[in-house]
XYZ file of C-alpha atoms in Angstrom:
779
model
C -25.308 52.838 131.798
C -28.656 54.052 130.992
C -27.208 57.222 130.403
C -24.627 55.639 127.590
C -27.486 53.977 125.848
C -29.843 57.072 125.613
C -26.323 58.867 124.368
C -25.692 56.060 121.549
C -29.220 55.884 120.421
C -29.137 59.659 119.957
C -25.871 59.830 118.203
C -27.403 56.840 115.836
C -30.436 58.747 115.271
C -28.645 61.940 114.495
C -26.390 60.154 112.174
C -29.104 58.458 110.274
C -31.007 61.885 110.072
C -27.709 63.322 108.801
C -27.360 60.556 106.312
C -30.873 61.028 105.015
C -30.557 64.639 104.439
C -27.599 64.055 102.416
C -28.814 61.649 100.263
C -30.416 63.676 97.663
C -29.857 63.655 93.941
C -29.661 66.126 91.682
C -30.011 65.208 87.659
C -31.079 66.967 84.180
C -29.682 68.268 81.076
C -28.095 71.223 79.310
C -28.887 72.337 75.968
C -28.318 75.265 73.725
C -30.909 77.947 74.113
C -31.213 79.060 70.258
C -31.519 75.431 68.876
C -32.074 72.951 71.686
C -28.905 71.048 70.653
C -27.187 69.347 73.764
C -24.037 71.001 75.228
C -21.709 68.221 75.884
C -19.380 68.449 78.608
C -20.634 71.580 80.356
C -19.593 72.134 83.849
C -21.464 72.258 86.993
C -20.748 73.714 90.185
C -23.011 73.221 93.498
C -22.414 75.501 96.550
C -22.052 75.137 99.333
C -21.536 71.320 98.870
C -18.440 72.058 96.855
C -19.733 69.538 94.454
C -18.602 69.442 90.702
C -20.123 67.601 87.745
C -19.659 67.298 84.146
C -22.489 66.497 81.346
C -21.950 63.909 79.118
C -21.729 63.817 75.317
C -25.798 64.086 75.390
C -25.745 66.786 77.783
C -26.969 65.010 80.627
C -25.615 65.330 84.281
C -25.979 63.517 87.821
C -25.000 64.663 91.173
C -25.307 62.221 93.901
C -24.958 62.624 97.731
C -26.491 66.236 98.259
C -27.614 67.483 101.241
C -31.045 69.010 101.772
C -31.697 73.013 101.519
C -30.776 76.041 99.072
C -28.316 75.601 96.453
C -26.521 77.909 93.920
C -25.828 76.296 90.740
C -23.428 77.708 88.266
C -23.288 76.109 84.767
C -20.423 76.947 82.222
C -19.653 75.870 78.824
C -17.522 77.364 76.305
C -18.922 79.625 73.803
C -21.825 80.597 76.577
C -22.042 82.982 79.296
C -22.019 81.197 82.800
C -25.565 80.878 84.127
C -25.817 80.854 88.011
C -29.230 79.696 88.990
C -30.739 79.099 92.653
C -32.526 75.908 93.537
C -34.087 74.219 96.553
C -33.178 70.668 97.216
C -35.985 68.915 99.341
C -37.007 65.773 97.775
C -35.117 62.530 96.853
C -34.764 63.531 93.261
C -34.691 66.947 91.807
C -34.658 67.752 87.910
C -32.978 70.657 86.531
C -33.032 71.529 82.767
C -30.627 74.172 81.794
C -30.658 76.185 78.663
C -27.758 78.501 77.898
C -27.402 81.732 75.946
C -24.965 82.728 73.714
C -25.735 86.619 74.465
C -25.583 87.531 70.813
C -25.520 90.782 68.956
C -28.033 90.598 66.128
C -27.725 92.704 62.967
C -30.115 91.598 60.234
C -29.059 88.423 59.082
C -25.857 88.393 61.219
C -25.397 87.229 64.724
C -22.218 89.014 66.216
C -21.205 87.206 69.197
C -19.698 89.198 72.392
C -18.386 86.071 73.771
C -14.896 84.305 73.014
C -15.428 80.846 70.946
C -13.794 78.036 72.766
C -11.719 80.090 75.085
C -10.285 82.015 72.219
C -9.540 85.156 74.623
C -9.373 88.941 73.434
C -10.700 88.112 69.750
C -13.546 89.552 67.944
C -15.860 86.886 67.096
C -18.651 86.751 64.136
C -21.658 84.444 63.883
C -24.294 83.212 61.343
C -26.739 81.061 63.199
C -29.313 78.337 61.706
C -32.063 81.343 61.227
C -29.758 83.675 59.544
C -28.243 81.022 57.443
C -32.064 79.944 56.357
C -32.720 83.111 54.771
C -29.233 83.254 52.987
C -29.761 79.755 51.365
C -28.897 79.433 47.665
C -25.807 81.946 47.866
C -22.075 80.593 47.749
C -19.948 80.606 50.635
C -18.461 84.303 49.897
C -21.892 85.634 49.318
C -23.430 83.795 52.526
C -20.620 85.620 54.656
C -20.249 88.750 53.191
C -21.992 90.722 55.504
C -20.317 89.662 58.739
C -18.311 92.450 60.465
C -14.600 92.596 58.998
C -15.486 90.697 55.681
C -15.534 91.981 52.241
C -15.395 90.072 48.751
C -12.780 89.188 46.562
C -14.122 88.550 43.016
C -13.574 87.331 39.626
C -16.358 87.997 37.642
C -19.834 87.753 39.234
C -19.864 83.683 39.995
C -16.579 83.379 41.857
C -16.100 85.312 45.427
C -13.641 84.329 48.450
C -14.016 85.979 51.404
C -11.347 88.474 52.446
C -11.037 89.504 56.343
C -9.369 92.600 57.148
C -7.587 93.234 53.829
C -6.428 89.353 53.703
C -7.647 86.558 52.021
C -6.528 82.938 50.447
C -3.569 81.686 52.382
C -3.868 84.071 55.224
C -7.281 82.968 56.033
C -8.201 79.460 57.385
C -11.303 77.890 56.662
C -12.323 74.843 58.749
C -14.902 72.551 57.073
C -16.467 70.360 59.886
C -13.385 70.725 61.810
C -10.973 70.022 58.553
C -8.894 72.566 57.265
C -9.980 73.340 53.513
C -7.146 72.146 51.279
C -8.090 73.013 47.580
C -6.542 75.120 44.987
C -7.264 78.026 47.199
C -4.042 79.901 46.104
C -5.818 81.319 43.435
C -7.763 85.009 43.695
C -10.386 83.132 41.482
C -10.178 79.722 43.232
C -13.127 80.239 45.464
C -13.553 77.843 48.576
C -15.221 74.321 47.317
C -17.474 74.344 50.010
C -21.487 73.929 49.925
C -22.923 76.334 52.777
C -26.378 74.509 52.103
C -24.575 71.944 54.947
C -23.880 74.678 57.512
C -26.144 74.998 60.612
C -23.646 77.600 61.976
C -20.720 79.718 60.651
C -18.189 81.520 63.119
C -15.377 83.886 62.203
C -12.465 84.363 64.662
C -10.976 87.679 63.569
C -7.121 88.033 63.910
C -3.946 85.604 64.563
C -5.071 84.053 67.942
C -6.146 80.780 66.843
C -2.611 79.161 67.314
C -4.009 75.570 67.387
C -5.513 75.585 63.802
C -2.336 76.707 61.909
C 0.075 79.352 60.890
C -1.916 80.424 57.926
C -4.744 81.920 60.285
C -3.180 85.488 59.766
C -6.363 87.324 59.146
C -8.550 84.450 61.262
C -10.416 81.196 60.854
C -13.739 80.727 59.552
C -15.192 77.920 61.116
C -18.346 75.970 59.034
C -20.281 73.454 61.141
C -22.973 71.279 60.208
C -25.557 70.289 62.686
C -24.736 67.799 65.184
C -26.019 64.152 64.619
C -29.177 63.418 66.036
C -28.941 61.726 69.613
C -32.491 60.375 70.128
C -34.483 57.819 67.653
C -35.948 60.199 64.892
C -36.188 60.889 61.347
C -36.681 64.554 59.992
C -36.267 65.926 56.567
C -35.365 69.405 55.363
C -36.171 70.795 52.374
C -35.042 74.157 50.275
C -36.259 75.555 47.053
C -34.808 79.090 45.628
C -34.811 80.874 42.665
C -32.897 84.126 41.685
C -34.038 86.241 38.627
C -30.731 87.615 37.339
C -29.341 84.638 35.462
C -32.866 82.586 36.359
C -30.761 80.355 38.840
C -32.617 77.579 40.596
C -31.498 75.886 43.872
C -32.940 72.792 45.226
C -31.417 71.264 48.358
C -32.839 68.386 50.767
C -31.511 67.011 54.237
C -32.626 63.574 55.999
C -31.285 63.265 59.189
C -32.251 61.119 62.176
C -31.333 57.935 64.538
C -32.269 54.451 64.362
C -33.651 52.488 67.446
C -31.977 51.730 70.646
C -31.075 48.207 69.272
C -29.123 49.930 66.405
C -28.308 53.496 67.828
C -26.596 54.806 64.660
C -27.178 58.463 63.808
C -27.001 59.446 60.268
C -27.164 62.383 58.034
C -28.095 62.538 54.124
C -27.570 65.975 52.312
C -27.440 67.357 48.537
C -27.678 70.228 46.498
C -28.456 71.116 43.049
C -27.782 74.406 41.667
C -28.160 76.064 37.983
C -27.927 79.210 36.666
C -27.802 80.896 33.282
C -26.198 84.263 31.560
C -26.150 86.968 34.169
C -26.672 90.731 33.305
C -25.887 94.238 34.236
C -28.169 96.806 34.122
C -27.346 97.487 30.398
C -26.248 94.518 28.861
C -25.713 90.261 29.413
C -22.399 88.957 30.566
C -21.790 86.227 27.762
C -20.532 82.854 29.061
C -21.592 83.239 32.763
C -23.702 80.440 33.501
C -22.716 77.942 36.240
C -24.192 74.556 37.577
C -23.334 72.851 40.788
C -24.004 69.280 42.513
C -23.065 68.545 45.705
C -23.921 65.741 48.422
C -22.842 64.572 52.028
C -23.508 61.968 54.296
C -22.453 61.209 57.810
C -22.843 58.037 60.254
C -22.458 58.262 64.038
C -22.215 56.047 66.911
C -22.047 57.177 70.528
C -22.079 55.873 73.974
C -21.862 57.750 77.584
C -18.119 58.448 77.536
C -16.935 58.158 73.786
C -18.359 58.906 70.158
C -17.031 58.255 66.419
C -18.197 59.532 63.272
C -17.599 59.071 59.495
C -18.229 61.794 57.402
C -17.918 62.276 53.249
C -19.044 65.457 51.079
C -18.254 65.721 47.404
C -18.532 69.448 45.759
C -18.605 69.488 41.915
C -19.193 72.852 39.797
C -18.542 74.149 36.434
C -18.449 77.913 35.959
C -18.228 79.866 32.920
C -15.582 82.812 32.829
C -16.958 85.962 31.087
C -15.714 85.807 27.858
C -15.434 89.586 27.521
C -12.508 89.382 29.641
C -10.283 87.494 26.831
C -9.377 89.481 24.205
C -7.318 88.889 21.015
C -4.816 91.536 21.126
C -3.019 94.004 23.014
C -5.352 97.061 21.595
C -8.640 95.330 22.068
C -7.209 95.066 25.707
C -6.414 98.756 26.324
C -9.442 99.879 24.653
C -11.520 97.473 27.511
C -9.609 99.491 30.011
C -10.968 102.667 29.260
C -14.310 101.773 27.488
C -17.411 102.064 30.186
C -19.813 99.658 28.630
C -19.793 96.405 25.963
C -22.401 95.848 23.305
C -25.141 93.961 24.369
C -24.759 90.885 21.929
C -25.030 88.056 24.216
C -27.604 85.833 24.282
C -29.217 84.152 27.607
C -28.415 80.435 28.053
C -27.635 77.903 30.535
C -24.962 76.743 28.009
C -21.120 76.776 29.497
C -18.625 77.486 27.115
C -14.905 77.874 26.981
C -13.346 79.440 28.809
C -14.630 77.812 31.947
C -13.687 76.087 35.284
C -14.530 72.335 36.456
C -14.042 71.532 40.105
C -14.437 68.586 42.018
C -13.644 68.434 45.801
C -13.844 65.522 48.351
C -13.450 65.108 51.918
C -13.449 61.897 53.829
C -13.161 62.340 57.619
C -13.249 60.042 60.429
C -13.411 61.182 63.928
C -13.146 59.978 67.415
C -13.776 61.570 70.648
C -13.590 59.948 74.341
C -14.171 61.464 77.800
C -10.831 60.621 80.078
C -12.085 61.345 83.874
C -14.778 63.807 84.559
C -13.447 67.000 82.714
C -10.476 65.980 79.880
C -11.406 64.864 76.533
C -9.345 63.372 73.915
C -10.271 64.157 70.228
C -8.824 62.364 66.747
C -9.667 63.530 63.339
C -8.227 61.694 60.511
C -8.908 63.127 57.021
C -8.570 62.832 53.259
C -9.478 65.534 50.721
C -8.883 64.995 46.995
C -9.196 68.333 44.940
C -9.503 68.331 40.873
C -9.495 71.456 39.319
C -9.708 71.745 35.131
C -9.185 74.948 33.560
C -10.419 75.520 29.842
C -8.762 78.187 27.763
C -11.098 80.215 25.318
C -9.769 78.620 22.103
C -8.988 75.249 21.368
C -5.717 73.867 20.402
C -4.633 74.349 16.750
C -3.887 70.901 16.013
C -7.364 69.309 15.020
C -6.552 65.979 16.401
C -5.639 67.534 19.645
C -8.700 69.862 19.623
C -11.093 66.937 19.229
C -10.370 65.716 22.526
C -11.423 68.978 24.222
C -9.139 68.570 27.042
C -8.612 71.179 29.516
C -5.507 73.284 29.230
C -4.621 73.199 32.926
C -5.501 70.131 35.020
C -4.543 69.842 38.635
C -4.907 66.987 41.138
C -4.277 67.820 44.631
C -4.607 64.995 47.496
C -4.170 66.161 51.194
C -3.923 63.936 54.315
C -4.306 65.344 57.801
C -4.092 64.232 61.255
C -5.353 66.190 64.146
C -5.007 64.991 68.017
C -6.256 67.179 70.750
C -6.374 66.769 74.307
C -8.609 69.314 76.407
C -7.720 69.018 80.025
C -9.145 70.740 82.977
C -6.437 71.458 85.802
C -8.294 73.285 88.523
C -11.349 75.271 89.013
C -9.685 78.323 87.271
C -7.608 76.544 84.734
C -8.085 74.628 81.603
C -6.570 74.210 77.972
C -5.606 71.923 75.381
C -2.416 70.237 73.901
C -1.949 68.573 70.240
C -0.251 67.580 67.483
C -1.046 67.825 63.702
C 0.434 66.102 60.773
C -0.126 67.003 57.186
C 0.963 65.143 53.891
C 0.014 66.664 50.533
C 0.894 66.007 47.030
C -0.002 67.894 43.649
C 0.270 66.598 40.025
C -0.565 68.514 36.820
C -1.199 67.388 33.079
C -1.516 69.794 30.251
C 0.301 73.322 30.446
C 2.581 73.519 33.481
C 1.393 76.756 35.626
C 2.080 75.298 39.107
C 5.010 72.481 39.249
C 4.317 69.315 40.666
C 5.006 69.334 44.453
C 4.968 67.566 47.760
C 4.501 69.026 50.915
C 4.897 67.293 54.592
C 4.175 69.273 57.922
C 4.305 68.807 61.506
C 2.888 70.780 64.326
C 2.789 70.954 68.080
C 0.653 73.228 69.827
C -0.551 74.290 73.566
C -3.176 76.732 74.678
C -3.649 77.608 78.296
C -6.644 79.643 79.690
C -7.150 81.061 83.114
C -10.279 82.665 84.666
C -10.637 84.697 88.013
C -13.252 86.971 88.720
C -14.178 89.299 85.734
C -10.845 88.141 84.018
C -10.205 85.630 81.262
C -6.647 85.292 80.238
C -5.219 82.801 77.495
C -1.654 82.192 76.140
C -0.803 79.914 73.368
C 2.008 78.518 71.429
C 2.520 76.646 68.517
C 5.773 75.200 66.465
C 5.261 74.362 62.517
C 7.488 72.722 60.410
C 6.566 72.908 56.372
C 8.806 71.040 54.143
C 8.414 71.131 50.253
C 9.589 69.117 47.281
C 9.013 70.846 43.928
C 9.630 69.204 40.612
C 9.938 71.781 37.790
C 10.157 71.008 34.024
C 13.110 73.080 32.718
C 15.143 72.993 29.463
C 17.601 71.000 31.079
C 14.804 68.560 32.402
C 13.020 68.058 35.705
C 14.689 69.779 38.485
C 14.026 69.269 42.223
C 13.763 72.121 44.552
C 13.617 71.409 48.557
C 12.539 73.819 50.705
C 12.030 73.817 54.585
C 10.294 76.452 56.454
C 9.828 76.411 60.493
C 9.060 78.987 63.243
C 6.752 79.504 66.442
C 3.523 81.140 66.575
C 2.721 83.095 69.920
C -0.459 84.412 71.203
C -1.542 86.600 74.409
C -5.233 87.416 75.163
C -7.049 89.217 77.879
C -10.757 90.285 78.679
C -12.771 91.503 81.335
C -16.363 90.818 81.216
C -18.431 93.152 83.756
C -21.927 93.619 83.410
C -22.681 94.483 79.864
C -19.428 95.708 78.972
C -16.567 93.230 77.240
C -12.847 94.742 76.566
C -10.484 92.247 75.139
C -6.911 92.688 73.941
C -4.912 90.341 71.919
C -1.327 90.165 70.666
C 0.176 87.440 68.356
C 3.182 86.818 66.605
C 2.503 84.468 63.733
C 4.030 83.758 60.161
C 3.287 81.812 57.032
C 5.532 80.034 54.401
C 5.299 81.155 50.752
C 2.678 79.275 48.646
C 4.286 77.134 45.591
C 2.419 79.250 43.370
C 3.803 82.503 44.806
C 7.346 80.970 44.447
C 6.893 79.224 40.793
C 3.678 80.258 39.231
C 4.638 81.031 35.563
C 2.307 81.859 32.353
C -1.122 81.839 31.526
C -3.970 81.676 34.139
C -6.951 81.609 32.151
C -9.534 81.614 34.831
C -8.428 84.901 35.877
C -7.549 86.030 32.344
C -3.900 87.207 33.565
C -0.350 86.272 33.215
C 1.180 85.526 36.408
C 5.006 85.380 37.405
C 6.196 83.681 40.628
C 9.148 85.039 42.723
C 11.556 82.189 43.719
C 13.104 84.685 46.173
C 10.634 85.009 48.537
C 11.125 84.524 52.080
C 9.039 83.522 55.136
C 5.885 85.776 55.918
C 6.130 87.193 59.303
C 3.701 89.467 61.315
C 2.861 91.102 64.658
C -0.745 91.320 65.298
C -2.638 93.396 67.527
C -6.348 94.349 68.371
C -8.727 95.393 70.742
C -12.443 94.637 71.015
C -15.003 96.580 73.065
C -18.634 95.290 73.245
C -21.528 96.572 74.721
C -25.098 95.029 75.286
C -28.260 96.637 76.620
C -32.026 96.150 75.735
C -31.861 99.554 74.027
C -28.586 99.510 72.380
C -25.756 97.367 71.874
C -22.487 97.682 69.917
C -18.726 96.502 69.124
C -15.695 98.355 67.984
C -12.719 96.085 66.544
C -9.671 97.866 65.878
C -6.876 95.884 64.283
C -3.033 96.254 63.402
C -0.871 93.800 61.357
C 2.947 94.573 60.687
C 4.296 92.435 58.033
C 7.794 91.704 57.264
C 8.161 90.572 53.683
C 4.638 90.881 52.809
C 3.737 88.784 49.836
C 1.083 90.186 47.149
C 0.203 90.040 43.624
C 0.662 93.198 41.886
C -0.237 94.510 38.190
C 3.078 95.012 36.130
C 1.459 97.567 34.049
C 2.743 95.377 31.119
C 0.444 93.650 28.539
C 1.576 90.201 27.402
C 0.436 88.996 23.689
C 0.430 85.282 23.563
C -0.989 82.963 20.605
C -4.135 82.614 23.067
C -4.704 86.423 23.154
C -3.396 89.399 25.018
C -3.705 89.506 29.057
C -2.808 91.950 31.873
C 0.731 90.591 33.588
C 0.812 90.087 37.196
C 4.022 89.444 39.364
C 4.531 88.078 43.135
C 6.629 90.791 45.309
C 7.546 91.032 48.797
C 7.206 94.049 50.961
C 7.530 95.288 54.464
C 3.795 96.182 55.150
C 1.068 97.630 57.721
C -2.276 96.776 57.600
C -4.503 98.349 60.102
C -8.123 99.447 60.253
C -11.403 99.047 62.381
C -14.966 97.242 62.067
C -17.849 97.909 63.956
C -21.433 97.560 64.365
C -24.396 98.972 66.386
C -28.054 98.453 67.047
C -30.503 100.483 68.309
C -34.173 99.709 69.347
C -36.393 102.832 68.233
C -39.484 101.067 69.295
C -40.556 97.518 70.426
C -40.945 96.342 66.843
C -38.446 98.616 64.913
C -34.490 98.790 65.192
C -31.919 100.367 63.155
C -28.458 98.590 62.500
C -25.293 100.120 61.566
C -22.024 98.498 60.171
C -18.589 99.815 58.871
C -15.337 98.579 57.411
C -12.223 100.428 57.380
C -8.967 99.106 56.159
C -5.632 100.562 55.263
C -2.816 98.979 53.708
C 0.720 100.412 53.313
C 4.167 99.696 52.318
C 6.236 100.360 55.596
C 9.329 101.459 53.505
C 8.143 103.523 50.517
C 5.133 105.021 52.529
C 2.831 103.885 49.247
C -0.591 102.165 49.195
C -0.890 98.348 49.005
C -2.899 96.975 45.700
C -6.265 95.421 46.430
C -7.183 96.753 49.723
C -11.017 97.103 50.221
C -12.575 100.680 50.169
C -14.703 102.059 53.153
C -17.566 100.273 53.382
C -20.963 101.410 55.539
C -24.200 100.111 55.781
C -27.417 100.983 57.689
C -30.405 98.690 57.869
C -34.005 99.766 59.405
C -35.733 96.402 60.597
C -39.327 96.117 61.239
C -40.431 93.000 62.852
C -43.595 91.765 64.362
C -44.774 88.380 65.129
C -43.631 86.005 62.242
C -42.996 88.832 59.992
C -39.661 90.955 59.493
C -38.958 93.544 56.521
C -35.736 94.968 56.315
C -34.608 97.859 54.066
C -30.958 98.222 53.845
C -28.946 100.926 52.064
C -24.649 100.396 51.475
C -21.960 102.848 50.176
C -18.715 101.980 49.310
C -16.336 104.754 48.588
C -14.152 105.261 45.868
C -10.487 103.553 46.588
C -8.343 106.546 46.562
C -5.634 104.758 48.560
C -3.871 102.718 45.718
C -0.411 103.053 44.057
C -0.626 104.673 40.673
C 2.928 103.525 40.478
C 4.327 100.731 42.513
C 8.252 101.230 43.388
C 10.140 98.295 44.702
C 13.935 98.161 45.516
C 15.034 94.487 44.821
C 17.658 92.417 46.478
C 20.149 93.549 44.194
C 19.601 97.456 44.560
C 17.837 97.597 41.371
C 14.637 99.445 41.204
C 11.437 98.136 39.950
C 8.473 100.422 38.943
C 4.834 98.849 38.274
C 1.636 100.545 37.452
C -1.900 99.445 37.851
C -3.911 98.829 34.268
C -6.680 101.374 35.317
C -7.879 103.640 37.972
C -10.156 102.290 40.514
C -13.977 102.782 39.670
C -15.915 105.260 41.462
C -18.020 105.068 44.857
C -21.419 103.588 44.320
C -24.768 103.203 46.755
C -26.897 100.189 46.669
C -30.260 99.442 48.200
C -31.711 96.085 49.243
C -34.962 94.836 50.419
C -36.126 91.862 52.227
C -38.956 90.344 53.345
C -39.208 86.969 55.749
C -41.901 85.391 57.317
C -41.344 82.037 59.598
C -43.390 79.786 61.480
C -42.493 77.172 64.046
C -43.732 73.585 62.677
C -42.768 70.772 65.476
C -40.130 73.310 66.817
C -38.541 73.746 63.648
C -39.183 76.764 61.290
C -40.624 77.064 58.072
C -39.089 80.054 56.495
C -40.302 81.992 53.327
C -38.213 84.863 52.148
C -38.113 87.431 49.214
C -35.321 89.531 48.702
C -34.262 92.402 46.401
C -30.605 93.154 45.746
C -29.700 96.277 43.929
C -33.107 97.701 44.200
C -32.654 100.382 41.971
C -30.551 98.892 39.230
C -27.438 100.582 39.876
C -24.946 100.607 37.162
C -21.217 100.060 39.282
C -18.083 98.336 39.452
C -16.177 97.344 42.383
C -12.575 97.576 43.061
C -11.988 94.095 44.643
C -13.434 92.324 41.285
C -10.719 91.107 39.162
C -12.940 91.531 36.244
C -13.592 95.251 37.145
C -11.565 96.093 33.839
C -14.007 94.550 31.515
C -17.658 94.822 32.820
C -19.955 96.236 35.319
C -21.573 94.491 38.242
C -24.798 92.581 37.976
C -28.042 94.557 37.988
C -31.071 93.910 40.191
C -31.761 90.408 41.324
C -34.754 89.009 43.135
C -34.497 86.058 45.033
C -37.471 83.973 46.515
C -36.677 81.089 48.894
C -38.694 78.522 50.723
C -37.377 76.316 53.575
C -39.792 73.566 54.950
C -38.983 70.784 57.767
C -40.797 67.825 57.895
C -40.848 65.381 60.821
C -41.047 61.831 59.514
C -40.880 60.095 62.932
C -41.449 61.516 66.438
C -38.518 62.026 68.614
């Protein structure tokens, strides 16, 4: 009996000891190493206990019932490399704060990521982070992202630019502004994205048709423009920016106030505004008449979050008036032909901040409501509902001949585009090695016009269903994605017989497959996708004078669905002394739709203009973009970058029009403490791969021959110099930047500028910028 009593007592003591040693607790936070932002829903694995936890929306986590001893903690978050840390549990409560790196390749102001964003496996991703965006403030969106790998600019004059990726732009490059796909009048080559980059804290470019969850228009890739997240703790911060550029004497002022109220009313907020005004631009030899611009943008956001859910309301308004270079609008065909061959124009313009005809006036509004909740430990549901309103007015060079109508000074082209979007995404985690997402998207859009009909009224309805599944094992990451889209158009055209209603429906699947192996410093990825795009309304029905680009454009109602097979490789290597990334890509199109010069000039009552028309071709676009960085010493680095694109008609073997010429850049970067100096040289080759004569075989067997108006301009070399100084103030950087573009005031023209027929590019441009953060209330 005594033996049994001692045995029971011993077992009780052992059980109590075991219970005591397995009652330890681990808690802490997961944050971004670069900016300190909380990384919501990061996953933690604790071995050998086999415990798993997920951080909440504020990046906080807690793990209970841990046993005493040595633990290996693995932390994972999309967009970051896994972090593995060894800790010892020997106290009732252990605190662990984790900062995850993006392991980025930095090239001057550009950070090129060697990881895959949000699990988009097999694709090359380029990123501009907060610090890089600070020194690029004051530029428009196209100029801001121009130095990213694979990006060139399609321009109309010097104030209008839109990004081109791998030789594709507009309806083949999807732009997401604060998670909402940008829906403006982006179909025009001179219709720049109506987005204020001053609001962005991060811009990411995923190249290639891999992002099936975003839509069929993402053939070239997806550009993600993300503002800073709303503050998660009580605070009040004010960011001020002031900038000046010498060419055009342009001034930019911007301010952003963000914070969070007290615990009684835990509402986070952000207010932001930008004012920009510029005058007449000039080339090295003459001024460009009527190239002034003005811009006024503002936005606000309110957010409320709890442990498992959060909601946000966001509104932005972008307004701008842009003068169109009057030298591109000529009165007769003789003057137009003379302009094609004339190297320079007389310097008769005077500097002015006035904007005269012709010009554009644009207003874009975005209202977004979002809701996100965590279901269980790992799964999340997110819903975005948005409304966009885009108003575009285009004013011709000359007023109406009727005096009473001319007195009204109305725009000749007036377009009103309203878009409603619904995005629902459910992210789920099935197993330690599996995760994915499914979602639906809805679109309802209508466009109306007043004045002269260029693009008719239309309604567009869309529905999409997508699913993405990812699998991770050892050093490998695989992803498969599928999407099905339906697009339905009702187009109302004014004809001699009255209003005609054309109904068109397009529907097809999109498939995507990616595979990566990441081992040590090497990352190798491959991606294959089959994507498509419905022809846009302007490609089908545009007809007449497009004064903003000084062209006559003619649509083609026989255009079919554009289909493409996409393939790409990504090879990235990272080492303290050298790192590089090489990204070859290949796109094979059926029914590639392009706007090509007809070789004909059309004389109208408003002047003489070159005529373009939409055609479809079997086309192949391929090339490579690459960058490399080498450390010559502790403070001296050299950066190299190249972009090569080839576009060819697969049937006739002729080159495609408006493909970027080969571009190379080298930059020497010196950095010590808070100061950096960069000397860069860029060389753009002459575009020799262009069709001197475009031969197309029509569906009826008839052969159509088209010509360009003038040969491409010569190659050019540009020097630029940049000095940056920054210092931390309460954890935020005060930045002073001085840069000089076209340092030698070189005279040149660029093949991708639609006004290259009429004028040179702008000359030397000195820019001075100051960014100051102010902490109004301590966090």
